[in-house]
XYZ file of C-alpha atoms in Angstrom:
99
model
C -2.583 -10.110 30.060
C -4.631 -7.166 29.100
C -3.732 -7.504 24.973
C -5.224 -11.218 26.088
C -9.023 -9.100 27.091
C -8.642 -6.995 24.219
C -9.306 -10.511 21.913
C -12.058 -11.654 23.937
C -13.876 -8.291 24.343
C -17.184 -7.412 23.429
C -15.787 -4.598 20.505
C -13.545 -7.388 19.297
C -16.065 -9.817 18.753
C -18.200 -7.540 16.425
C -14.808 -6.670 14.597
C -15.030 -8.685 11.274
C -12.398 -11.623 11.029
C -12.180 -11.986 7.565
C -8.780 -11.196 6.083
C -8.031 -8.027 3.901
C -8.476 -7.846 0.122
C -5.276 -6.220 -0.807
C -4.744 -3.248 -2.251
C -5.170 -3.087 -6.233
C -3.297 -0.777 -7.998
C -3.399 0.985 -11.407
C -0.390 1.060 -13.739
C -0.547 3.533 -16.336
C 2.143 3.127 -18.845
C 2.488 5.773 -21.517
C 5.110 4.747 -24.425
C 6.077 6.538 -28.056
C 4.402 4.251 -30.811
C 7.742 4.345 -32.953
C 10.755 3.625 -30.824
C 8.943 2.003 -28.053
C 10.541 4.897 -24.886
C 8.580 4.654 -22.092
C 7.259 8.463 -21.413
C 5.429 7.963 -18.420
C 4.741 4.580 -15.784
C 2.763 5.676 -12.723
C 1.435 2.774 -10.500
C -1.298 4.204 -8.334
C -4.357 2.707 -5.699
C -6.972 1.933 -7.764
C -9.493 4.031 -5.339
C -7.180 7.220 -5.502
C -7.493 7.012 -9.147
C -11.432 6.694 -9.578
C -11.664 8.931 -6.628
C -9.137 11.854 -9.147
C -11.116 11.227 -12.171
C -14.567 11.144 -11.099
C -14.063 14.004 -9.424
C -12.317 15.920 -12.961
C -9.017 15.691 -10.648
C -5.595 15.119 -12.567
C -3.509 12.337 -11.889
C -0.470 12.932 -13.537
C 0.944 16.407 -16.111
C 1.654 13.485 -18.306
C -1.943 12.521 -18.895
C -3.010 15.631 -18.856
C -3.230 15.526 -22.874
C -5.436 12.396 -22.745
C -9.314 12.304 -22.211
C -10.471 11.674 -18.714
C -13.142 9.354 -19.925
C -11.029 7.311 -22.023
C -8.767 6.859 -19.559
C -11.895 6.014 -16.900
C -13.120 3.302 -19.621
C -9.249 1.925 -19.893
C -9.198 1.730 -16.088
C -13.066 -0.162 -15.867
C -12.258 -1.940 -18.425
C -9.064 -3.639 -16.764
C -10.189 -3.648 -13.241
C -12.745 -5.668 -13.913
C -11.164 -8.846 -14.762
C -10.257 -8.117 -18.303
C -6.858 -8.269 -20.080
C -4.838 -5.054 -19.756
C -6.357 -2.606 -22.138
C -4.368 -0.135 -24.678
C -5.136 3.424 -26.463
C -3.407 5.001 -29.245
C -3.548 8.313 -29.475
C -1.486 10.138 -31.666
C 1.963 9.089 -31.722
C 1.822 7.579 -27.825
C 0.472 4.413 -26.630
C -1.274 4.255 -23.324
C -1.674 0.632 -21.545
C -3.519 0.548 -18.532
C -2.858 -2.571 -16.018
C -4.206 -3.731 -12.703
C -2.062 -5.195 -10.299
């Protein structure tokens, strides 16, 4: 009975109704250009990992050898709309995904 007032209450009816984007995350995939190992694959919230780097933040001892803003461009490059995008750099590849 009460759960029943909580739907039709005044706070309820300001509450916005519209269903949930879900959360996007950020795979980061670093693999050795020759034999094709995987070194690193960390799948992260998309927010957490604009929030890290555009605040100089680190997200992973892994990437810590890559270029911030690289990686930034890899991640706005992917998250909005566009094919998974890839980096060489030295002997690793980096491909950055949104999921």
């Amino acid at each position: 009975m009460e759960l029943e007032s909580i739907k039709h209450s005044s706070w309820s009816k300001l509450a916005s109704h519209e269903e949930i984007n879900p959360q996007r995350n950020v795979r980061i995939r670093v693999s050795d250009q020759l034999n094709q190992v995987v070194k690193s694959d960390l799948v992260l919230p998309i927010g957490l990992v604009n929030t890290v780097l555009h605040a100089g933040g680190k997200l992973s001892v892994q990437l810590d050898r890559f270029d911030p803003q690289e990686l930034n461009k890899l991640i706005a490059g992917t998250a909005h709309g566009q094919k998974p995008q890839q980096m060489i750099a030295g002997d690793d590849c980096i491909e950055v995904t949104v999921e």
